[in-house]
Structure formats: C-alpha cells, structure tokens
Coordinates of C-alpha atoms in Angstrom, one line a residue:
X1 CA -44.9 -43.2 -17.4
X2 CA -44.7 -46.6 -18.4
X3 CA -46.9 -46.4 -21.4
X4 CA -44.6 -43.8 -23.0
X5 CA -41.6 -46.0 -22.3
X6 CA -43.8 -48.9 -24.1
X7 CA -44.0 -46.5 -26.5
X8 CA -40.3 -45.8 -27.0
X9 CA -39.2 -49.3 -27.0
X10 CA -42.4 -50.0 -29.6
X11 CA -40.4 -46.8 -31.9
X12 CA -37.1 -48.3 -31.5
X13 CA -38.1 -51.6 -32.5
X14 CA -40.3 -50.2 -35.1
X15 CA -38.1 -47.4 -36.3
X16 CA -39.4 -47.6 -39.8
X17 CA -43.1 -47.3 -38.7
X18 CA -42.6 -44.7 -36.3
X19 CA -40.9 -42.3 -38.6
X20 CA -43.1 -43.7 -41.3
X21 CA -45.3 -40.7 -39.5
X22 CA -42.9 -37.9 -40.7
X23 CA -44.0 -37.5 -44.5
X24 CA -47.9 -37.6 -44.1
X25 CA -48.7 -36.6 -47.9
X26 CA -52.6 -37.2 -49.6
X27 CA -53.3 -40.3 -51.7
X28 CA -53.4 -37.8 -54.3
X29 CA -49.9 -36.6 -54.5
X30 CA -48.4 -39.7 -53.2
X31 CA -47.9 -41.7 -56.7
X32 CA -47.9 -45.4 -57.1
X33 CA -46.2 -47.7 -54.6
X34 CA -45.4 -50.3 -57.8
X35 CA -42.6 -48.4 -58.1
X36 CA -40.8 -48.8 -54.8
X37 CA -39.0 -51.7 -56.1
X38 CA -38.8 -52.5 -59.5
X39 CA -37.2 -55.6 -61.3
X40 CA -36.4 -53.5 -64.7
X41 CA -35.2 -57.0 -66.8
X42 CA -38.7 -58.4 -65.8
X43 CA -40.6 -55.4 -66.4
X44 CA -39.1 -55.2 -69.5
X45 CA -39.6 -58.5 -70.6
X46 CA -43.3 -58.5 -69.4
X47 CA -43.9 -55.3 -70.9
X48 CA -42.1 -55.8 -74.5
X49 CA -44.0 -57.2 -77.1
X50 CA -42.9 -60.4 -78.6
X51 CA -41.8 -60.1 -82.1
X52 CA -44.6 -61.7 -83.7
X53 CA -47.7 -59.4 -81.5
X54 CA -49.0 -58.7 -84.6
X55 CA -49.8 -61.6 -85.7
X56 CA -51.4 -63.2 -83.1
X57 CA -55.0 -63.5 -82.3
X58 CA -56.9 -60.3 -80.8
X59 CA -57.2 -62.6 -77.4
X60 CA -53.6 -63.4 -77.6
X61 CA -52.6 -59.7 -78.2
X62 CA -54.8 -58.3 -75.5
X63 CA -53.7 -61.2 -72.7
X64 CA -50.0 -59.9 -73.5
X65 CA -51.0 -56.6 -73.4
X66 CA -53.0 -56.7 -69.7
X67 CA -49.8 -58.8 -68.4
X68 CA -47.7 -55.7 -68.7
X69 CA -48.3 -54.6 -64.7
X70 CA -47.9 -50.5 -65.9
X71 CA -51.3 -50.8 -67.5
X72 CA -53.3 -51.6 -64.1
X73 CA -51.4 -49.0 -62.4
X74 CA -53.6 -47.7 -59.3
X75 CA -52.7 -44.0 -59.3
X76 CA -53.9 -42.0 -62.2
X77 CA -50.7 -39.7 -63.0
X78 CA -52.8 -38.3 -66.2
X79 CA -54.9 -36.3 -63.4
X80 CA -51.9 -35.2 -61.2
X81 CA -51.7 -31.9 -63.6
X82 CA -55.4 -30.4 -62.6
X83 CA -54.1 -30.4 -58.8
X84 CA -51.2 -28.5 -59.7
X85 CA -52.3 -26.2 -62.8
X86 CA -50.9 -22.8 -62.5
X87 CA -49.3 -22.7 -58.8
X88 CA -47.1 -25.0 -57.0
X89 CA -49.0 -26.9 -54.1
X90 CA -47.5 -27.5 -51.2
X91 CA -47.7 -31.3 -50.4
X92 CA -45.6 -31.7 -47.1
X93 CA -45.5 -28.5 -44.7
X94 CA -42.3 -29.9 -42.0
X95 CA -40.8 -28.1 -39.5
X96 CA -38.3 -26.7 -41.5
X97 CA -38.8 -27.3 -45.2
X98 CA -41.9 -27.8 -47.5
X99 CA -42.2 -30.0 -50.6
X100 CA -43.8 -28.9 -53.0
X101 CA -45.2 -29.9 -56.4
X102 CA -45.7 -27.9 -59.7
X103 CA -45.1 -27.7 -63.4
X104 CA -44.5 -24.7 -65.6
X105 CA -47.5 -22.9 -67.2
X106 CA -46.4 -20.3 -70.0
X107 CA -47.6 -16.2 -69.3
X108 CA -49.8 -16.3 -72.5
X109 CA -51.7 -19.6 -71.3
X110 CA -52.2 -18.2 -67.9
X111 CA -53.3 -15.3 -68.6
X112 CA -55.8 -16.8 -71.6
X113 CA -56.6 -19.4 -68.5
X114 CA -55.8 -22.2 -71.2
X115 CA -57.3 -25.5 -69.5
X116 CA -55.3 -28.1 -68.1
X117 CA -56.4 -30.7 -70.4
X118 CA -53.9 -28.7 -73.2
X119 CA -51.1 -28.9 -71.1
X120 CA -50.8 -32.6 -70.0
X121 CA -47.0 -32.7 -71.7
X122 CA -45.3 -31.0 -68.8
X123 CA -43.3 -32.2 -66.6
X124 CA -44.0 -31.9 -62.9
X125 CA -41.1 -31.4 -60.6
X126 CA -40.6 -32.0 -56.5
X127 CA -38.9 -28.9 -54.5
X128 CA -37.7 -29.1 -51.3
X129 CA -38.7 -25.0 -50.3
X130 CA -36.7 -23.9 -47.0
X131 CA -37.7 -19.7 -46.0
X132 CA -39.3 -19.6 -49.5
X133 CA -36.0 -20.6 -51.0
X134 CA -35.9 -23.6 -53.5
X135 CA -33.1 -25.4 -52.3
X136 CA -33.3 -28.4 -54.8
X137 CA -35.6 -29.9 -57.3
X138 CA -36.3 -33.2 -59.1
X139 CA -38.3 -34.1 -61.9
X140 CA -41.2 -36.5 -60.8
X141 CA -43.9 -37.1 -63.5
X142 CA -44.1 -35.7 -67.3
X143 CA -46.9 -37.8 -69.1
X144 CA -45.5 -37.1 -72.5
X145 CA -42.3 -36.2 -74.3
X146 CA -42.3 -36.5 -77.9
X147 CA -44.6 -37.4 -81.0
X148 CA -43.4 -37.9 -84.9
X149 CA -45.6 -35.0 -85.8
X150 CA -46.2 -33.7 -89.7
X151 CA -43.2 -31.5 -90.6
X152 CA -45.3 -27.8 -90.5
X153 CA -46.1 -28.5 -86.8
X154 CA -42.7 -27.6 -86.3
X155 CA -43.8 -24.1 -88.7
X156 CA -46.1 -23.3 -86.8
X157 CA -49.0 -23.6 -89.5
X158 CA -51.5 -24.9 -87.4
X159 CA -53.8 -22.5 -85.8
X160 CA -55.1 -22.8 -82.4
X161 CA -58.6 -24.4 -83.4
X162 CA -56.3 -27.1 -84.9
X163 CA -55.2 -28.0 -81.1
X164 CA -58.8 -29.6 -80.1
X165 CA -58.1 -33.4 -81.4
X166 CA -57.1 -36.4 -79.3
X167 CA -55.2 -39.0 -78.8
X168 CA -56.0 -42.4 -77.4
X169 CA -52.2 -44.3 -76.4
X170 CA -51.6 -47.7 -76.9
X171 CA -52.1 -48.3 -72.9
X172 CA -55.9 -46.0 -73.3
X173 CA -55.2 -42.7 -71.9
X174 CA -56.3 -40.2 -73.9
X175 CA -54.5 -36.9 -74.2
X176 CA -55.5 -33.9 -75.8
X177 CA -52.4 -32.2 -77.6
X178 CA -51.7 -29.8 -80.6
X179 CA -52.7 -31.6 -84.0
X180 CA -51.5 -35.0 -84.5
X181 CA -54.0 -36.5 -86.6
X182 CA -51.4 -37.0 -89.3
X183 CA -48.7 -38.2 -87.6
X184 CA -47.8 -42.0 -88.7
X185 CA -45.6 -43.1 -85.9
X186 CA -44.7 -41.6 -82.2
X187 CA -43.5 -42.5 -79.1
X188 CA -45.1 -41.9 -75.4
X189 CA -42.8 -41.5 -72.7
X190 CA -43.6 -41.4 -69.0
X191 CA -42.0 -40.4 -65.8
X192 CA -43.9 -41.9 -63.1
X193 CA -43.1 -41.8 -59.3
X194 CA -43.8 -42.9 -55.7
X195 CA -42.8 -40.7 -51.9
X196 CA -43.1 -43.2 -49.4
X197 CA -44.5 -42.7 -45.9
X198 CA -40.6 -42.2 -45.4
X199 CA -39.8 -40.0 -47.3
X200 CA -38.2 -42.0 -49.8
X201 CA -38.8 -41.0 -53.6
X202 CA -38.7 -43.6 -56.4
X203 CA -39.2 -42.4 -60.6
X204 CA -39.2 -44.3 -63.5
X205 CA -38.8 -43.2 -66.8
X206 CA -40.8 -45.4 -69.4
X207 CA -41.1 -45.3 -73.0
X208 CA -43.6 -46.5 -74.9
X209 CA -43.8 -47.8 -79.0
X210 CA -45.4 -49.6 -81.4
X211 CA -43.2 -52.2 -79.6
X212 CA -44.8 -52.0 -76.0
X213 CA -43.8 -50.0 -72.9
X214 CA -40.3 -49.6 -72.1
X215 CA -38.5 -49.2 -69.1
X216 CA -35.5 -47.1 -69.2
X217 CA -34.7 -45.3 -66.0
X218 CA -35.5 -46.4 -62.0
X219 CA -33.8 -44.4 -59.4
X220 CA -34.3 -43.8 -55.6
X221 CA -33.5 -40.8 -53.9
X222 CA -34.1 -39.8 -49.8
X223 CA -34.5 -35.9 -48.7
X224 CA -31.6 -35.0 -46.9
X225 CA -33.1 -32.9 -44.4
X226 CA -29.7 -31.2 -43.2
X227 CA -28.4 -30.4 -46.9
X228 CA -32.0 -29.9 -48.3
X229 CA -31.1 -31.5 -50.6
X230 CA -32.1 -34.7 -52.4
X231 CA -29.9 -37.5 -52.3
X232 CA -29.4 -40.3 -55.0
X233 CA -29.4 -43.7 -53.9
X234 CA -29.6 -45.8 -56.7
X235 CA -30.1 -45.8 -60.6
X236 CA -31.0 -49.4 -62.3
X237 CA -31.1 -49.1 -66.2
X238 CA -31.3 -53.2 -66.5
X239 CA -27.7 -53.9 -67.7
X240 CA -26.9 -50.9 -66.0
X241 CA -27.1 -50.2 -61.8
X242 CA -25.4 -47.9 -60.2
X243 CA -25.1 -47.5 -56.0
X244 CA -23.8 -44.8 -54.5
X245 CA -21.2 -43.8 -53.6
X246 CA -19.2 -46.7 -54.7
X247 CA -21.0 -49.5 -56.6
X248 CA -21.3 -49.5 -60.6
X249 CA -22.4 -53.1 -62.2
X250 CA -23.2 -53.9 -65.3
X251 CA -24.7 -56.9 -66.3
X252 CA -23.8 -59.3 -69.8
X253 CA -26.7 -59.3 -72.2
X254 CA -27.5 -62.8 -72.4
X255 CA -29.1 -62.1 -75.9
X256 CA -25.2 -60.6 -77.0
X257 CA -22.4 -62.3 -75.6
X258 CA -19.4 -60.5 -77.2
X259 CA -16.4 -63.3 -79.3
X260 CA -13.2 -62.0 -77.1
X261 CA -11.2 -63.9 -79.6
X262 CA -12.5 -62.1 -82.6
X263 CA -10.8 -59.9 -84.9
X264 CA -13.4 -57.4 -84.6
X265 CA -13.3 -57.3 -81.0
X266 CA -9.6 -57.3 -80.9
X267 CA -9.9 -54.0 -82.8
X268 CA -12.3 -52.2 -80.3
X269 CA -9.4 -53.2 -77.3
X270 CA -7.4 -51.0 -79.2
X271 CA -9.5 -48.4 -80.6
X272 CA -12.9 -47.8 -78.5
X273 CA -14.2 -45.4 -81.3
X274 CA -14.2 -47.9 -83.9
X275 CA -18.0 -48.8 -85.2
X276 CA -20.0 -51.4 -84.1
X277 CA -17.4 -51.1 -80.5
X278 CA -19.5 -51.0 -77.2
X279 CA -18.0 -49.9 -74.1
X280 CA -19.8 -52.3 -71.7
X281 CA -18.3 -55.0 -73.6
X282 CA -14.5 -53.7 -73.1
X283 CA -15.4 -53.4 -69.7
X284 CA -16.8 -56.9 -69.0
X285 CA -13.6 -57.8 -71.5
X286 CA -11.4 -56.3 -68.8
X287 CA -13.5 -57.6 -65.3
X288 CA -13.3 -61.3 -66.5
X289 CA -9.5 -60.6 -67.2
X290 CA -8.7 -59.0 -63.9
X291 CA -10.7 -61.1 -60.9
X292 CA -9.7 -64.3 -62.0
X293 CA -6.1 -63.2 -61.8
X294 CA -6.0 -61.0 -58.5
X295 CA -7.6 -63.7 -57.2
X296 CA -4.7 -66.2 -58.6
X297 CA -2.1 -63.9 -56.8
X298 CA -4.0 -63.9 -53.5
X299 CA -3.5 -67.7 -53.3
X300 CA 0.4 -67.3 -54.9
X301 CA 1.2 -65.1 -51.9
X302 CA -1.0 -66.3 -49.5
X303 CA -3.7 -63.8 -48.8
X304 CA -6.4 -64.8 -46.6
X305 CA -8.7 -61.8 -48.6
X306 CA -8.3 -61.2 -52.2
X307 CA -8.3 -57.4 -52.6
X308 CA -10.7 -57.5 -56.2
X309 CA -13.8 -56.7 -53.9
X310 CA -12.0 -53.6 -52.1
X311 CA -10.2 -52.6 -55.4
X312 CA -13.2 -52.7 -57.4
X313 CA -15.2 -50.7 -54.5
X314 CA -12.4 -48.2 -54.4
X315 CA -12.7 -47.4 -58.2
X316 CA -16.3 -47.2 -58.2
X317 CA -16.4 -44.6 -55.9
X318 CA -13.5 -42.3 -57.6
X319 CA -15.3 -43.0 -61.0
X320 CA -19.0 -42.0 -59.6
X321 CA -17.4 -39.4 -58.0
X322 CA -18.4 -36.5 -60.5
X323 CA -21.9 -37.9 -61.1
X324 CA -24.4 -35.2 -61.6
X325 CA -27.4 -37.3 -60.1
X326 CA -30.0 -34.8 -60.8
X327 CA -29.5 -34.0 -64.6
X328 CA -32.2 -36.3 -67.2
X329 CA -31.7 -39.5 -68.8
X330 CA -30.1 -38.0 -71.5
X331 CA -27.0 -36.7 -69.3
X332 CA -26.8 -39.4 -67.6
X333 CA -26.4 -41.4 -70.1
X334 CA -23.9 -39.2 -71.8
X335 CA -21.8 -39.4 -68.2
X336 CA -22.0 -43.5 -68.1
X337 CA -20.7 -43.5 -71.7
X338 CA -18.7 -41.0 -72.2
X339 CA -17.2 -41.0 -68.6
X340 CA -18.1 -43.7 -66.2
X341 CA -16.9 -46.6 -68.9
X342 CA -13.9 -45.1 -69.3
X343 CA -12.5 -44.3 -66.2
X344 CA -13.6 -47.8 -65.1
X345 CA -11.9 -49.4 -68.2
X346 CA -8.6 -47.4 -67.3
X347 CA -9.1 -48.4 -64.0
X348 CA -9.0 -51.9 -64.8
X349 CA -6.3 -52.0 -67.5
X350 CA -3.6 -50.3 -64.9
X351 CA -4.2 -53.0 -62.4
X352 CA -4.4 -55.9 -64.7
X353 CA -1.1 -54.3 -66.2
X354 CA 0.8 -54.8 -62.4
X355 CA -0.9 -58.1 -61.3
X356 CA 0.6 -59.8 -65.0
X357 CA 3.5 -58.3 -64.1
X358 CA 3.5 -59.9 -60.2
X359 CA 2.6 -63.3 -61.8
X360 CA 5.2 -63.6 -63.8
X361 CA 7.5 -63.0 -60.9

C-alpha cells in the first residue's frame, strides 16, 4: 500500500512523465523530435543561403550547406510512405479512439499495385478514428508539392515508361517521379512532423530552392480526447505567431523598417489596396500609435494598470475567432491577410480614435 501511494505522489509530481505513457507510438511513426520547438528566424537564417553561395569555394558551400540542422534530420520521412502504401495503419489503439496514418492511393495504381517508390508526392494525413468514424484529420508529412516541369507534362504526352527517372534534391534524397529530366528550375517542399510521448503533434512546412530550405509554417496541436478532435495551439510563420485563443504578434522585419512619414506610406493609411502597401506594416503603424498613448492616459487618470495588455488580448481573441486552424498554408494565409490584418487594424483605429479624443480632454 505504500508503494502505490509512492507511486501516486511520483505521478503527481511527474505528471508529464506519467502520462507521457498514454501515446506509446513506434520510432517508426513517431517523426522527428527537432520539431518540438522550433526557432523559425534562426532556422531560416541557418538554413537560407547567403547571397553570394555560389561563389564561394566547394568547402565553403558544403560547410553552409551541413549547418542547415533539416539536413541531419534523424527520422527518414522519405520511408514513412512504404509503411502506409495502400491502407491506413493504425498507430495508437486508445481506449476510445485510434490514430491512424495514411495517404491516398488512386483505384488504377492499386489495382496495377504501382510501387511506392512512384507515389512519394502524397501527402500523409493523421485521423483520430472513434467506432470506425473519422472524427478529424490533419495533414502530417507530404515529401513533395510542386516541380517547374516541361509544358506537355501538363498534356499528358509522356507515357508511362517515361515515369522511371530520378531525382537527386539539393538536401540528397532521391525521388522517383514522372519525367522531369527537362525541367530547369523547381521547388521541393516538405511537411514534416513530430507526436510526442504526450500526445502533442508538431508540423512544419518547409520549402526548398535554388536558395536553400525554407521554413514557412510551425504549428502545435494536442488531441482533444472529449471533442476528438485536434486542437491548435500555436502557428509561428517568423514575423507571424499566432496563440490561441487570443494572442496574434507580429514581429518588424529588421531588414524593412517601413518611413511612417512618407508620402507613400501615408497613401497605404488611406487606401490598403494601393501597390507596394503591406498590411503588417499598417498594423505595426497603428500598435506603435496606440500603446504609447493608452498608456499616456493610464498615468493622466491615474490607473494603477494600463488596459493596452487586456485591450489587445480582448481583440485577439474576437479576430482569431473564425480561424479555420485545420485548412493548408495557403488558407491560412489568405485568412491572416485578407481577415486577421484587418479586423486587427480596425480594431486598433477605433480605440486610438477615443483615447485622442480622451487626451485632448
């Protein structure tokens, strides 16, 4: 009796660890733990080649090239398909629920049994399965999105013996796609992932060039085991991180610090749409307007709290409100700039509009 209350106390003061024990998954499903917590402006910056990568020496270019931490990655993602070709495979069996991992395989390939080494391009998802149901899905890994291929590809003129060549990436995974022997400039792009012992779940989106290997998209979700549903956490974009329910930041590009006093800029305040206008800029425009002067009324009228922090909370959380957390990159961001900017910019502009007004009282 007293070892199981030692081993209560030892679970309460090691919650983490002891349900650390509910998502036992295999090493080869799990994904890469790099990506638990990711510094995106670093990774980028380690990651990006400089501008003048070509013209360094073949030791310089490889030393900048090995510093990039995605290239020593532990978990090889460009084998995660073969587990998974043709049926979903049940990585988690719970009490109540299943996970599950699969990707889609078309009718004519399965029943021609087309090997897995021609269908490396699609993208694998995570379901949550309750009473055979799929209750929610994510998108987890997809080793490849999009080449600058010869225009007939698009026809349809290759033939299927065409479809045996490879390609060798600039970070040496080799791929074997339709015909691409001609094509004179592409892009990779990645989604790679980790599931904690948790069950915490952590993607990023990368894209790679002639440039380097991108970062574009980190976000953290947790399984909500009452909704069944997965729940986003977080979103980091670099300039760009979002915390729900009610944190949105956005950080000044130190390589772009927007003139306030220009003409240019004094035409975006008053038309958004105008060209070369950026809506992250308007809204740092308005931030650095508004703190600095709730704050000046707090001290006029002898607040012990300026309200910017709970203001600023408040219309974070009505703004994110309508995030759709599960769509792709793409939608979200269409959402941050077609949406989120623009209810936070109104936001601001109504406020700053009353606390002028209270100042010059």
């Amino acid at each position: 009796m007293k070892y199981s209350h030692y081993l209560v106390s030892l679970c309460l003061l090691f919650s983490t660890y002891c349900y650390s024990q509910d998502y036992q998954i295999e090493d080869k499903y799990r994904g890469d733990p790099f990506f638990r917590k990711i510094d995106m402006n670093k990774l980028r910056k380690d990651c990006t080649y400089p501008p003048n990568y070509r013209q360094l020496s073949e030791y310089e270019q490889k030393k900048i090239y090995d510093d990039c931490p995605l290239r020593s990655l532990e978990f090889d993602f460009t084998s995660l398909h073969e587990f998974i070709y043709k049926e979903p495979v049940v990585i988690y069996n719970g009490k109540d629920f299943q996970l599950t991992l699969s990707m889609p395989v078309s009718e004519w390939e399965y029943k021609n049994d087309v090997g897995p080494e021609y269908i490396l391009e699609r993208e694998i998802s995570l379901s949550i399965i309750n009473n055979n149901i799929v209750k929610d899905k994510i998108y987890l890994a997809n080793n490849f999105i999009d080449l600058t291929l010869p225009s007939d590809y698009a026809n349809n003129t290759y033939s299927r013996s065409d479809y045996q060549n490879s390609y060798i990436s600039p970070r040496g995974d080799r791929f074997q796609f339709q015909n691409y022997t001609e094509f004179s400039h592409g892009e990779m792009a990645y989604l790679y992932y980790y599931i904690s012992p948790q069950g915490d779940i952590y993607t990023l989106s990368l894209l790679e060039t002639d440039d380097g290997i991108i970062p574009q998209t980190w976000k953290h979700y947790q399984i909500d085991t009452e909704t069944m549903k997965f729940k986003l956490i977080q979103i980091d974009r670099g300039k760009v991180k979002i915390t729900l329910p009610d944190n949105f930041t956005v950080y000044s590009d130190p390589d772009h610090i927007a003139n306030y006093k220009s003409e240019e800029f004094k035409k975006c305040l008053k038309d958004r749409t105008n060209e070369g206008c950026f809506d992250s800029e308007i809204y740092l425009y308005y931030l650095d307007q508004l703190k600095p002067k709730m704050e000046l009324l707090a001290k006029q009228q002898k607040r012990k709290k300026n309200s910017f922090s709970l203001f600023k909370q408040q219309l974070d959380k009505k703004c994110l409100d309508k995030l759709n957390p599960f769509g792709d990159d793409d939608d979200l961001n269409w959402y941050i700039d077609t949406t989120l900017y623009i209810c936070e910019i109104e936001g601001f502009k109504k406020v700053l509009s009353l606390v002028e007004k209270q100042l010059a009282n």
